[in-house]
Amino acid sequence: MRNSNHLIGLLNFFTFLLSIPILGGGIWLSTRANNTDCLKFLQWPLIIIGVAIMVVSLAGFAGACYRNTFVMWLYLFAMFFIIAALLGFIIFAYVVTDKGSGRPVENRAYDDYYLQDYSGWLEQRVQDASYWAKISSCIRDSKICSKLGRTVGGMPETGDMFVRRKLNPIESGCCKPPSDCGYVYNNETFWTNGGGLATNTDCNNWSNDQGQLCYSCNSCKAGVLASLRKSWRKVSVINIIVLIILVIAYVIAIAAFRNNRRIDNDEPSGEARMTKERPSRIQLY
């Protein structure tokens, strides 16, 4: 028990260091929100939790080192809510990104994306017209589609070369028509109607206007959700590791808090405490 203060101090210092990648993960998601994923709301809870862990870890470190019972009490109180918030956030992130993935396309290296493969809260977000207008504007401003162009030996790539490329979800969903529409490749963002019959409504939404392309397609919305899902699954690994360490630190902090209270009350421990509670008989000789 006497070593618990030192251990909680070390754990809180380690947790403080781990709050840096959490904060970095939130900043990374914020950068992707501005340039790639274009969903600008899920990164803020992560940034707030990262800052809170950093501040509370410093308080726990100081309280353990100086055996300040009041600071330790505040640390335990704040850490309980941080652990609960982080756990709730991890569960929420997994629930909203649980469903959905790309569909393999025959003779294509890339996948196609369909909004009906996704469900729940995120799908409702991208289905909202006003909200999607902001997301599609972000994708358009990022110029991700205009960057698809490639040349090979000074010549534009052919259709056979293009279908062997690994496109990310937004490139596949927003910058070209769905494969089942039967459009014919001219260049990366210019396709002509092959005259086939397709039931996919996105086939009519495709436009060779470089300012429109498939930004209004459901495949583009699905591509955004698929990209977000990949980003959040990467960040969630860090969150789970930090959550485990926080729980361990919290359990040891409780032991350290009880130890500090015993010292403040000048209570004996171990064999001395047992002797105090059960004094030996006084023998007269």
Coordinates of N, CA, C and O in Angstrom, one line a residue, residues 1-88:
M1 N 0.8 -1.2 0.0 CA 0.0 0.0 0.0 C 0.9 1.3 0.0 O 0.5 2.2 -0.6
R2 N 2.0 1.2 0.7 CA 2.9 2.4 0.7 C 3.4 2.7 -0.6 O 3.8 3.8 -0.9
N3 N 3.5 1.7 -1.5 CA 4.1 1.9 -2.9 C 3.0 2.4 -3.8 O 3.3 2.7 -5.0
S4 N 1.7 2.4 -3.4 CA 0.6 2.8 -4.3 C 0.7 4.2 -4.8 O 0.4 4.5 -5.9
N5 N 1.2 5.1 -3.9 CA 1.3 6.5 -4.3 C 2.3 6.6 -5.5 O 2.1 7.4 -6.4
H6 N 3.4 5.9 -5.3 CA 4.4 6.0 -6.4 C 3.9 5.4 -7.7 O 4.1 5.9 -8.8
L7 N 3.2 4.2 -7.5 CA 2.7 3.6 -8.7 C 1.6 4.4 -9.4 O 1.6 4.5 -10.7
I8 N 0.7 5.0 -8.7 CA -0.3 5.8 -9.3 C 0.3 7.1 -9.9 O -0.2 7.5 -11.0
G9 N 1.4 7.6 -9.4 CA 2.1 8.7 -10.0 C 2.6 8.3 -11.3 O 2.5 9.0 -12.3
L10 N 3.3 7.1 -11.4 CA 3.9 6.6 -12.6 C 2.8 6.4 -13.7 O 2.9 6.7 -14.8
L11 N 1.7 5.7 -13.2 CA 0.6 5.4 -14.1 C 0.0 6.7 -14.7 O -0.4 6.8 -15.9
N12 N -0.2 7.7 -13.9 CA -0.8 9.0 -14.3 C 0.2 9.7 -15.3 O -0.3 10.4 -16.2
F13 N 1.5 9.6 -15.0 CA 2.4 10.2 -16.0 C 2.3 9.5 -17.3 O 2.4 10.1 -18.4
F14 N 2.2 8.1 -17.3 CA 2.1 7.3 -18.5 C 0.7 7.7 -19.2 O 0.7 7.8 -20.4
T15 N -0.3 7.8 -18.4 CA -1.6 8.2 -19.0 C -1.6 9.6 -19.6 O -2.2 9.9 -20.6
F16 N -0.8 10.5 -18.9 CA -0.6 11.8 -19.5 C 0.0 11.8 -20.9 O -0.4 12.4 -21.8
L17 N 1.0 10.9 -21.0 CA 1.7 10.7 -22.3 C 0.7 10.1 -23.3 O 0.8 10.5 -24.5
L18 N -0.1 9.2 -22.9 CA -1.1 8.6 -23.8 C -2.2 9.5 -24.2 O -2.8 9.4 -25.3
S19 N -2.4 10.6 -23.4 CA -3.4 11.6 -23.8 C -2.9 12.3 -25.0 O -3.8 12.9 -25.8
I20 N -1.6 12.3 -25.3 CA -1.1 13.1 -26.4 C -1.6 12.4 -27.7 O -2.1 13.1 -28.6
P21 N -1.4 11.0 -27.9 CA -2.0 10.4 -29.1 C -3.5 10.5 -29.2 O -4.0 10.6 -30.3
I22 N -4.2 10.6 -28.1 CA -5.7 10.7 -28.2 C -6.0 12.1 -28.8 O -6.8 12.3 -29.7
L23 N -5.3 13.1 -28.2 CA -5.4 14.5 -28.7 C -5.0 14.6 -30.2 O -5.7 15.2 -31.0
G24 N -3.9 13.9 -30.5 CA -3.4 13.9 -31.9 C -4.4 13.2 -32.8 O -4.6 13.6 -33.9
G25 N -5.0 12.1 -32.3 CA -6.0 11.4 -33.1 C -7.2 12.3 -33.4 O -7.7 12.3 -34.5
G26 N -7.6 13.1 -32.4 CA -8.7 14.0 -32.6 C -8.3 15.1 -33.6 O -9.1 15.5 -34.5
I27 N -7.1 15.6 -33.5 CA -6.6 16.6 -34.5 C -6.5 16.0 -35.9 O -6.9 16.7 -36.9
W28 N -6.1 14.7 -36.0 CA -6.0 14.1 -37.3 C -7.3 13.9 -37.9 O -7.5 14.1 -39.1
L29 N -8.3 13.5 -37.1 CA -9.7 13.4 -37.6 C -10.2 14.8 -38.0 O -11.0 14.9 -39.0
S30 N -9.9 15.8 -37.3 CA -10.3 17.1 -37.6 C -9.7 17.5 -39.0 O -10.4 18.2 -39.8
T31 N -8.4 17.2 -39.2 CA -7.8 17.5 -40.5 C -8.5 16.7 -41.6 O -8.8 17.3 -42.7
R32 N -8.8 15.4 -41.4 CA -9.5 14.6 -42.4 C -10.9 15.2 -42.6 O -11.4 15.1 -43.7
A33 N -11.5 15.7 -41.6 CA -12.9 16.3 -41.7 C -12.8 17.5 -42.6 O -13.8 17.8 -43.3
N34 N -11.7 18.2 -42.6 CA -11.6 19.4 -43.4 C -11.2 19.1 -44.9 O -11.5 19.9 -45.8
N35 N -10.5 17.9 -45.1 CA -10.0 17.6 -46.4 C -10.5 16.4 -47.0 O -10.5 16.3 -48.2
T36 N -10.9 15.4 -46.2 CA -11.2 14.1 -46.8 C -12.6 13.6 -46.4 O -13.5 13.5 -47.2
D37 N -12.8 13.3 -45.1 CA -14.1 12.7 -44.7 C -15.2 13.7 -44.7 O -16.3 13.4 -44.9
C38 N -14.9 15.0 -44.4 CA -15.8 16.1 -44.5 C -17.0 16.0 -43.5 O -18.0 16.6 -43.6
L39 N -16.9 15.1 -42.4 CA -17.8 15.1 -41.4 C -17.2 15.7 -40.1 O -16.2 15.2 -39.6
K40 N -17.7 16.9 -39.7 CA -17.0 17.8 -38.8 C -17.6 17.8 -37.4 O -17.7 18.9 -36.8
F41 N -18.0 16.7 -36.8 CA -18.6 16.7 -35.5 C -18.1 15.6 -34.6 O -18.0 15.8 -33.4
L42 N -17.6 14.5 -35.1 CA -17.2 13.4 -34.2 C -15.8 13.6 -33.6 O -15.5 12.9 -32.6
Q43 N -15.0 14.5 -34.2 CA -13.7 14.6 -33.7 C -13.6 15.4 -32.4 O -12.7 15.3 -31.6
W44 N -14.6 16.3 -32.2 CA -14.6 17.2 -31.0 C -14.7 16.5 -29.7 O -14.0 16.9 -28.7
P45 N -15.6 15.5 -29.5 CA -15.6 14.8 -28.3 C -14.3 14.1 -27.9 O -13.9 14.1 -26.8
L46 N -13.6 13.6 -29.0 CA -12.3 13.0 -28.7 C -11.3 14.0 -28.3 O -10.5 13.7 -27.4
I47 N -11.3 15.2 -28.9 CA -10.3 16.2 -28.5 C -10.6 16.7 -27.0 O -9.7 16.8 -26.2
I48 N -11.9 16.8 -26.7 CA -12.2 17.3 -25.3 C -11.8 16.2 -24.3 O -11.2 16.5 -23.3
I49 N -12.0 14.9 -24.6 CA -11.6 13.8 -23.7 C -10.1 13.8 -23.6 O -9.6 13.6 -22.5
G50 N -9.4 14.0 -24.7 CA -7.9 14.0 -24.6 C -7.4 15.1 -23.7 O -6.5 14.9 -22.9
V51 N -7.9 16.3 -23.8 CA -7.5 17.4 -23.0 C -7.9 17.1 -21.5 O -7.1 17.4 -20.6
A52 N -9.1 16.6 -21.3 CA -9.5 16.3 -19.9 C -8.6 15.2 -19.3 O -8.2 15.4 -18.1
I53 N -8.2 14.2 -20.0 CA -7.3 13.2 -19.5 C -5.9 13.8 -19.2 O -5.3 13.5 -18.1
M54 N -5.5 14.7 -20.0 CA -4.2 15.3 -19.8 C -4.2 16.1 -18.5 O -3.3 16.0 -17.6
V55 N -5.3 16.9 -18.3 CA -5.4 17.8 -17.1 C -5.5 16.9 -15.8 O -4.9 17.1 -14.8
V56 N -6.4 16.0 -15.9 CA -6.7 15.1 -14.7 C -5.5 14.3 -14.3 O -5.3 14.0 -13.2
S57 N -4.8 13.8 -15.3 CA -3.6 13.0 -15.1 C -2.6 13.8 -14.3 O -1.9 13.3 -13.4
L58 N -2.4 15.1 -14.7 CA -1.5 15.9 -14.0 C -1.9 16.1 -12.5 O -1.1 16.1 -11.6
A59 N -3.2 16.3 -12.3 CA -3.8 16.4 -11.0 C -3.5 15.2 -10.2 O -3.1 15.2 -9.0
G60 N -3.8 14.0 -10.8 CA -3.5 12.7 -10.1 C -2.1 12.5 -9.8 O -1.7 12.0 -8.7
F61 N -1.2 12.9 -10.7 CA 0.2 12.8 -10.4 C 0.7 13.7 -9.3 O 1.4 13.2 -8.4
A62 N 0.2 14.9 -9.2 CA 0.5 15.8 -8.1 C -0.1 15.3 -6.8 O 0.6 15.3 -5.8
G63 N -1.3 14.8 -6.8 CA -1.9 14.4 -5.6 C -1.2 13.1 -5.0 O -1.1 13.0 -3.8
A64 N -0.8 12.2 -5.9 CA -0.1 11.0 -5.5 C 1.3 11.4 -4.9 O 1.7 10.8 -3.9
C65 N 2.0 12.2 -5.6 CA 3.4 12.6 -5.2 C 3.4 13.3 -3.8 O 4.3 13.1 -3.0
Y66 N 2.4 14.2 -3.6 CA 2.4 15.0 -2.4 C 1.4 14.5 -1.4 O 1.3 15.1 -0.3
R67 N 0.8 13.4 -1.7 CA -0.1 12.7 -0.7 C -1.2 13.7 -0.3 O -1.5 13.8 0.9
N68 N -1.7 14.5 -1.2 CA -2.7 15.5 -1.0 C -4.1 14.8 -1.1 O -4.5 14.5 -2.2
T69 N -4.8 14.6 0.0 CA -6.0 13.8 0.0 C -7.1 14.5 -0.8 O -7.9 13.9 -1.5
F70 N -7.2 15.9 -0.6 CA -8.2 16.6 -1.3 C -8.1 16.6 -2.8 O -9.0 16.4 -3.6
V71 N -6.8 16.7 -3.3 CA -6.6 16.6 -4.7 C -6.9 15.2 -5.3 O -7.4 15.1 -6.4
M72 N -6.5 14.2 -4.5 CA -6.8 12.8 -4.9 C -8.3 12.6 -5.0 O -8.8 11.9 -5.8
W73 N -9.1 13.2 -4.0 CA -10.5 13.1 -4.1 C -11.1 13.7 -5.4 O -12.0 13.1 -6.0
L74 N -10.6 14.9 -5.7 CA -11.0 15.5 -6.9 C -10.6 14.7 -8.1 O -11.4 14.6 -9.1
Y75 N -9.4 14.1 -8.1 CA -8.9 13.3 -9.2 C -9.8 12.1 -9.4 O -10.2 11.8 -10.5
L76 N -10.2 11.4 -8.3 CA -11.1 10.2 -8.4 C -12.4 10.6 -9.0 O -13.0 9.9 -9.8
F77 N -13.0 11.7 -8.5 CA -14.3 12.2 -9.0 C -14.3 12.5 -10.5 O -15.1 12.0 -11.2
A78 N -13.3 13.2 -10.9 CA -13.2 13.6 -12.3 C -12.9 12.4 -13.2 O -13.4 12.2 -14.3
M79 N -12.0 11.5 -12.7 CA -11.6 10.4 -13.6 C -12.7 9.4 -13.8 O -12.8 8.8 -14.8
F80 N -13.6 9.3 -12.8 CA -14.8 8.4 -12.9 C -15.6 8.9 -14.1 O -16.0 8.0 -15.0
F81 N -15.9 10.2 -14.2 CA -16.7 10.7 -15.3 C -15.9 10.6 -16.7 O -16.5 10.4 -17.7
I82 N -14.6 10.8 -16.6 CA -13.8 10.7 -17.9 C -13.9 9.2 -18.4 O -14.0 9.0 -19.6
I83 N -13.7 8.3 -17.5 CA -13.7 6.9 -17.9 C -15.1 6.5 -18.5 O -15.3 5.9 -19.5
A84 N -16.2 7.0 -17.8 CA -17.5 6.7 -18.3 C -17.8 7.4 -19.6 O -18.4 6.8 -20.5
A85 N -17.3 8.6 -19.8 CA -17.4 9.3 -21.1 C -16.7 8.6 -22.2 O -17.2 8.5 -23.3
L86 N -15.4 8.2 -21.9 CA -14.6 7.5 -22.9 C -15.2 6.2 -23.3 O -15.3 5.8 -24.5
L87 N -15.7 5.4 -22.3 CA -16.4 4.2 -22.6 C -17.6 4.4 -23.4 O -17.9 3.7 -24.4
G88 N -18.4 5.4 -23.1 CA -19.6 5.7 -23.9 C -19.3 6.1 -25.3 O -20.0 5.7 -26.2

